mmCIF file of C-alpha atoms and ligand atoms in Angstrom:
data_model
loop_
_atom_site.group_PDB
_atom_site.id
_atom_site.type_symbol
_atom_site.label_atom_id
_atom_site.label_comp_id
_atom_site.label_asym_id
_atom_site.label_seq_id
_atom_site.Cartn_x
_atom_site.Cartn_y
_atom_site.Cartn_z
ATOM 1 C CA UNK T 1 10.710 25.346 25.230
ATOM 2 C CA UNK T 2 12.883 24.700 28.313
ATOM 3 C CA UNK T 3 15.174 21.685 28.127
ATOM 4 C CA UNK T 4 17.314 20.232 30.880
ATOM 5 C CA UNK T 5 19.590 17.386 31.929
ATOM 6 C CA UNK T 6 19.818 15.788 35.361
ATOM 7 C CA UNK T 7 23.232 14.792 36.706
ATOM 8 C CA UNK T 8 23.976 13.077 40.010
ATOM 9 C CA UNK T 9 27.337 12.891 41.764
ATOM 10 C CA UNK T 10 28.798 10.763 44.582
ATOM 11 C CA UNK T 11 26.687 7.602 44.156
ATOM 12 C CA UNK T 12 25.828 4.925 44.694
ATOM 13 C CA UNK T 13 24.216 5.389 48.092
ATOM 14 C CA UNK T 14 21.094 4.670 50.123
ATOM 15 C CA UNK T 15 18.918 7.029 48.022
ATOM 16 C CA UNK T 16 20.043 5.750 44.616
ATOM 17 C CA UNK T 17 17.430 2.988 44.295
ATOM 18 C CA UNK T 18 14.512 5.350 45.019
ATOM 19 C CA UNK T 19 15.920 7.861 42.570
ATOM 20 C CA UNK T 20 16.240 5.207 39.873
ATOM 21 C CA UNK T 21 12.591 4.291 40.471
ATOM 22 C CA UNK T 22 11.557 7.944 39.994
ATOM 23 C CA UNK T 23 13.567 8.241 36.770
ATOM 24 C CA UNK T 24 12.249 4.938 35.422
ATOM 25 C CA UNK T 25 8.636 5.937 36.133
ATOM 26 C CA UNK T 26 9.214 9.215 34.268
ATOM 27 C CA UNK T 27 11.102 7.558 31.400
ATOM 28 C CA UNK T 28 14.131 9.832 31.945
ATOM 29 C CA UNK T 29 17.792 8.954 31.360
ATOM 30 C CA UNK T 30 20.172 10.898 33.595
ATOM 31 C CA UNK T 31 23.934 10.987 34.116
ATOM 32 C CA UNK T 32 25.417 9.423 37.238
ATOM 33 C CA UNK T 33 28.980 10.424 38.110
ATOM 34 C CA UNK T 34 29.936 7.371 40.114
ATOM 35 C CA UNK T 35 32.304 7.724 43.063
ATOM 36 C CA UNK T 36 34.517 4.637 42.726
ATOM 37 C CA UNK T 37 34.884 4.112 46.443
ATOM 38 C CA UNK T 38 31.103 4.119 47.009
ATOM 39 C CA UNK T 39 30.691 1.421 44.329
ATOM 40 C CA UNK T 40 33.662 -0.760 45.284
ATOM 41 C CA UNK T 41 33.986 -0.398 49.085
ATOM 42 C CA UNK T 42 30.431 0.567 50.037
ATOM 43 C CA UNK T 43 31.185 2.651 53.161
ATOM 44 C CA UNK T 44 27.587 3.945 53.028
ATOM 45 C CA UNK T 45 26.092 0.492 53.706
ATOM 46 C CA UNK T 46 28.556 -1.039 56.120
ATOM 47 C CA UNK T 47 30.780 -2.448 53.398
ATOM 48 C CA UNK T 48 28.041 -4.485 51.701
ATOM 49 C CA UNK T 49 29.966 -4.491 48.442
ATOM 50 C CA UNK T 50 27.515 -6.784 46.649
ATOM 51 C CA UNK T 51 24.676 -4.322 47.322
ATOM 52 C CA UNK T 52 26.683 -1.310 46.147
ATOM 53 C CA UNK T 53 27.886 -3.085 43.042
ATOM 54 C CA UNK T 54 24.364 -4.255 42.127
ATOM 55 C CA UNK T 55 23.082 -0.711 42.486
ATOM 56 C CA UNK T 56 25.845 0.734 40.303
ATOM 57 C CA UNK T 57 25.115 -1.935 37.708
ATOM 58 C CA UNK T 58 21.428 -1.071 37.814
ATOM 59 C CA UNK T 59 22.319 2.538 36.892
ATOM 60 C CA UNK T 60 24.114 1.340 33.775
ATOM 61 C CA UNK T 61 21.577 -1.332 32.817
ATOM 62 C CA UNK T 62 18.663 1.112 32.993
ATOM 63 C CA UNK T 63 20.246 3.210 30.256
ATOM 64 C CA UNK T 64 21.666 6.057 32.292
ATOM 65 C CA UNK T 65 25.017 7.521 31.361
ATOM 66 C CA UNK T 66 27.666 6.483 33.910
ATOM 67 C CA UNK T 67 30.462 9.008 34.389
ATOM 68 C CA UNK T 68 33.605 9.162 36.473
ATOM 69 C CA UNK T 69 33.629 11.230 39.689
ATOM 70 C CA UNK T 70 37.081 9.829 40.647
ATOM 71 C CA UNK T 71 37.717 7.014 43.088
ATOM 72 C CA UNK T 72 38.446 8.835 46.355
ATOM 73 C CA UNK T 73 36.906 12.344 46.047
ATOM 74 C CA UNK T 74 40.222 14.046 46.822
ATOM 75 C CA UNK T 75 40.143 17.737 47.771
ATOM 76 C CA UNK T 76 41.304 20.135 44.987
ATOM 77 C CA UNK T 77 44.612 20.899 46.760
ATOM 78 C CA UNK T 78 45.623 17.249 46.262
ATOM 79 C CA UNK T 79 45.778 17.838 42.506
ATOM 80 C CA UNK T 80 49.128 16.014 42.215
ATOM 81 C CA UNK T 81 47.306 12.766 43.036
ATOM 82 C CA UNK T 82 44.243 13.373 40.920
ATOM 83 C CA UNK T 83 45.376 11.754 37.657
ATOM 84 C CA UNK T 84 45.874 8.370 39.313
ATOM 85 C CA UNK T 85 42.603 8.705 41.196
ATOM 86 C CA UNK T 86 40.707 9.596 37.998
ATOM 87 C CA UNK T 87 42.216 6.578 36.211
ATOM 88 C CA UNK T 88 41.069 4.354 39.062
ATOM 89 C CA UNK T 89 37.550 5.800 38.903
ATOM 90 C CA UNK T 90 37.493 5.443 35.127
ATOM 91 C CA UNK T 91 38.289 1.735 35.450
ATOM 92 C CA UNK T 92 35.376 1.230 37.862
ATOM 93 C CA UNK T 93 32.947 2.672 35.308
ATOM 94 C CA UNK T 94 34.500 0.723 32.421
ATOM 95 C CA UNK T 95 34.151 -2.522 34.381
ATOM 96 C CA UNK T 96 30.494 -1.731 35.132
ATOM 97 C CA UNK T 97 29.810 -1.096 31.455
ATOM 98 C CA UNK T 98 31.526 -4.313 30.444
ATOM 99 C CA UNK T 99 29.598 -6.300 33.038
ATOM 100 C CA UNK T 100 26.366 -4.813 31.673
ATOM 101 C CA UNK T 101 27.348 -5.896 28.165
ATOM 102 C CA UNK T 102 27.799 -2.343 26.870
ATOM 103 C CA UNK T 103 30.538 -1.394 24.409
ATOM 104 C CA UNK T 104 33.658 0.414 25.582
ATOM 105 C CA UNK T 105 33.676 4.151 24.924
ATOM 106 C CA UNK T 106 34.576 7.544 26.356
ATOM 107 C CA UNK T 107 33.590 8.016 30.006
ATOM 108 C CA UNK T 108 32.572 11.588 30.911
ATOM 109 C CA UNK T 109 34.320 13.147 33.899
ATOM 110 C CA UNK T 110 33.178 15.437 36.659
ATOM 111 C CA UNK T 111 35.839 16.470 39.144
ATOM 112 C CA UNK T 112 35.129 16.269 42.865
ATOM 113 C CA UNK T 113 33.928 19.758 43.904
ATOM 114 C CA UNK T 114 33.818 20.753 40.217
ATOM 115 C CA UNK T 115 36.307 23.240 38.813
ATOM 116 C CA UNK T 116 37.463 25.603 41.533
ATOM 117 C CA UNK T 117 39.881 28.444 41.885
ATOM 118 C CA UNK T 118 42.997 27.606 43.872
ATOM 119 C CA UNK T 119 44.169 30.079 46.495
ATOM 120 C CA UNK T 120 47.836 29.929 47.282
ATOM 121 C CA UNK T 121 50.553 31.912 48.978
ATOM 122 C CA UNK T 122 53.482 32.566 46.645
ATOM 123 C CA UNK T 123 56.988 33.718 47.571
ATOM 124 C CA UNK T 124 57.743 37.235 46.291
ATOM 125 C CA UNK T 125 60.848 39.467 46.604
ATOM 126 C CA UNK T 126 59.170 41.487 49.345
ATOM 127 C CA UNK T 127 57.674 38.560 51.246
ATOM 128 C CA UNK T 128 54.678 36.605 50.067
ATOM 129 C CA UNK T 129 51.553 37.334 48.038
ATOM 130 C CA UNK T 130 48.239 35.591 48.080
ATOM 131 C CA UNK T 131 47.223 34.581 44.583
ATOM 132 C CA UNK T 132 44.184 32.946 43.064
ATOM 133 C CA UNK T 133 44.882 30.708 40.099
ATOM 134 C CA UNK T 134 42.922 28.447 37.818
ATOM 135 C CA UNK T 135 42.301 24.963 39.216
ATOM 136 C CA UNK T 136 45.458 22.969 38.290
ATOM 137 C CA UNK T 137 43.260 19.905 37.767
ATOM 138 C CA UNK T 138 42.046 21.481 34.496
ATOM 139 C CA UNK T 139 45.583 20.989 33.125
ATOM 140 C CA UNK T 140 45.693 17.466 34.555
ATOM 141 C CA UNK T 141 42.457 16.640 32.707
ATOM 142 C CA UNK T 142 43.871 18.110 29.485
ATOM 143 C CA UNK T 143 47.011 15.981 29.863
ATOM 144 C CA UNK T 144 44.755 12.932 30.001
ATOM 145 C CA UNK T 145 42.820 13.955 26.898
ATOM 146 C CA UNK T 146 39.732 14.604 29.011
ATOM 147 C CA UNK T 147 37.408 17.543 29.480
ATOM 148 C CA UNK T 148 35.135 18.455 32.346
ATOM 149 C CA UNK T 149 31.382 18.000 32.267
ATOM 150 C CA UNK T 150 30.300 20.958 34.362
ATOM 151 C CA UNK T 151 26.809 22.173 35.288
ATOM 152 C CA UNK T 152 24.703 25.294 34.897
ATOM 153 C CA UNK T 153 23.707 25.217 38.571
ATOM 154 C CA UNK T 154 24.181 23.181 41.687
ATOM 155 C CA UNK T 155 21.694 23.372 44.498
ATOM 156 C CA UNK T 156 23.610 22.385 47.650
ATOM 157 C CA UNK T 157 21.186 19.481 47.812
ATOM 158 C CA UNK T 158 23.550 17.513 50.063
ATOM 159 C CA UNK T 159 22.705 19.974 52.864
ATOM 160 C CA UNK T 160 18.920 19.421 52.650
ATOM 161 C CA UNK T 161 16.684 17.439 54.978
ATOM 162 C CA UNK T 162 13.755 15.160 54.238
ATOM 163 C CA UNK T 163 10.858 17.565 53.676
ATOM 164 C CA UNK T 164 12.935 20.042 51.659
ATOM 165 C CA UNK T 165 12.066 18.366 48.342
ATOM 166 C CA UNK T 166 9.324 20.811 47.328
ATOM 167 C CA UNK T 167 11.557 23.837 47.913
ATOM 168 C CA UNK T 168 14.337 22.175 45.930
ATOM 169 C CA UNK T 169 11.941 21.489 43.039
ATOM 170 C CA UNK T 170 10.908 25.166 43.006
ATOM 171 C CA UNK T 171 14.544 26.295 42.787
ATOM 172 C CA UNK T 172 15.283 23.816 39.991
ATOM 173 C CA UNK T 173 12.236 24.960 38.003
ATOM 174 C CA UNK T 174 13.257 28.619 38.403
ATOM 175 C CA UNK T 175 16.782 27.814 37.227
ATOM 176 C CA UNK T 176 15.551 25.928 34.153
ATOM 177 C CA UNK T 177 13.202 28.803 33.286
ATOM 178 C CA UNK T 178 15.868 31.484 33.698
ATOM 179 C CA UNK T 179 18.284 29.525 31.527
ATOM 180 C CA UNK T 180 15.606 29.076 28.868
ATOM 181 C CA UNK T 181 15.094 32.862 28.801
ATOM 182 C CA UNK T 182 18.804 33.114 27.896
ATOM 183 C CA UNK T 183 18.352 30.508 25.179
ATOM 184 C CA UNK T 184 20.289 27.922 27.210
ATOM 185 C CA UNK T 185 19.548 24.387 28.224
ATOM 186 C CA UNK T 186 20.092 23.617 31.916
ATOM 187 C CA UNK T 187 22.414 20.990 33.394
ATOM 188 C CA UNK T 188 21.447 20.393 37.009
ATOM 189 C CA UNK T 189 24.047 19.152 39.484
ATOM 190 C CA UNK T 190 22.506 16.983 42.196
ATOM 191 C CA UNK T 191 23.752 14.224 44.514
ATOM 192 C CA UNK T 192 22.423 10.718 45.133
ATOM 193 C CA UNK T 193 24.945 9.936 47.868
ATOM 194 C CA UNK T 194 27.764 11.451 49.902
ATOM 195 C CA UNK T 195 31.484 11.387 50.468
ATOM 196 C CA UNK T 196 31.641 10.348 54.118
ATOM 197 C CA UNK T 197 31.377 13.965 55.331
ATOM 198 C CA UNK T 198 29.072 15.100 58.150
ATOM 199 C CA UNK T 199 26.228 15.409 55.612
ATOM 200 C CA UNK T 200 25.914 11.625 55.503
ATOM 201 C CA UNK T 201 24.832 9.572 52.523
ATOM 202 C CA UNK T 202 21.010 9.857 52.447
ATOM 203 C CA UNK T 203 19.500 12.313 49.959
ATOM 204 C CA UNK T 204 15.700 12.075 50.436
ATOM 205 C CA UNK T 205 15.103 15.722 49.447
ATOM 206 C CA UNK T 206 16.862 15.105 46.148
ATOM 207 C CA UNK T 207 14.666 12.101 45.354
ATOM 208 C CA UNK T 208 11.482 14.013 46.207
ATOM 209 C CA UNK T 209 12.651 17.194 44.471
ATOM 210 C CA UNK T 210 13.401 15.304 41.263
ATOM 211 C CA UNK T 211 10.034 13.523 41.417
ATOM 212 C CA UNK T 212 8.197 16.848 41.722
ATOM 213 C CA UNK T 213 10.337 18.507 39.032
ATOM 214 C CA UNK T 214 9.684 15.724 36.537
ATOM 215 C CA UNK T 215 5.944 15.789 37.210
ATOM 216 C CA UNK T 216 5.868 19.541 36.608
ATOM 217 C CA UNK T 217 8.107 19.275 33.532
ATOM 218 C CA UNK T 218 5.709 16.735 32.031
ATOM 219 C CA UNK T 219 2.737 19.041 32.715
ATOM 220 C CA UNK T 220 4.545 21.901 30.970
ATOM 221 C CA UNK T 221 5.818 19.830 28.035
ATOM 222 C CA UNK T 222 9.506 20.429 28.871
ATOM 223 C CA UNK T 223 12.024 17.952 27.487
ATOM 224 C CA UNK T 224 15.173 16.433 28.890
ATOM 225 C CA UNK T 225 18.480 15.258 27.459
ATOM 226 C CA UNK T 226 21.293 13.108 28.809
ATOM 227 C CA UNK T 227 24.537 14.992 29.403
ATOM 228 C CA UNK T 228 27.617 13.063 28.285
ATOM 229 C CA UNK T 229 25.805 10.473 26.194
ATOM 230 C CA UNK T 230 27.119 9.642 22.763
HETATM 231 ZN ZN1 ZN S 301 31.196 14.914 44.701
#
């Protein structure tokens, strides 16, 4: 029987509360990779830090797994700065857990942009060569005793408009089914907020897509799990 986990990056944001309502109504515990800046500086709601903080706390209090998506969402080529930024993000999540009265424990990590290949131009005896190497942030994570919680599919949901929720749900269902045919659970990468890019912070299609997915999953008897818990 298909089994899947929901994960959300970049929050909190303006769609987080509606998403939490959907998850609560379905009795589902997801994983939220909190972006430290969105919890502590609240650029998505005009700097209303109290609102952002309350929302991030609600995530933790409602039993979801809170992970670290770094503090500043640095681009992969700024890998030399990523250790400090991950430590800062980790502290945000630890403080949230403490405030919610939860015990200290390992905080799962998802890198901004996930694990990527790095393209670089390298000096060679005859000039330069263009090379593609493994993301140097993988080594940074290892040096910190951390590993990466990746996904089985992302859905570019940050590019979607209100009204795209049904199409998103269809794609998620197809992905979960195709993974199940391979004997694999699915880990879905979605977004409940943004990074300050031109795609903004609202994610109405994600909220609606998740609502439709969970309704269909219930009808079909599919189960969920929480990635990074325990
Ligand atoms: Zn992100």
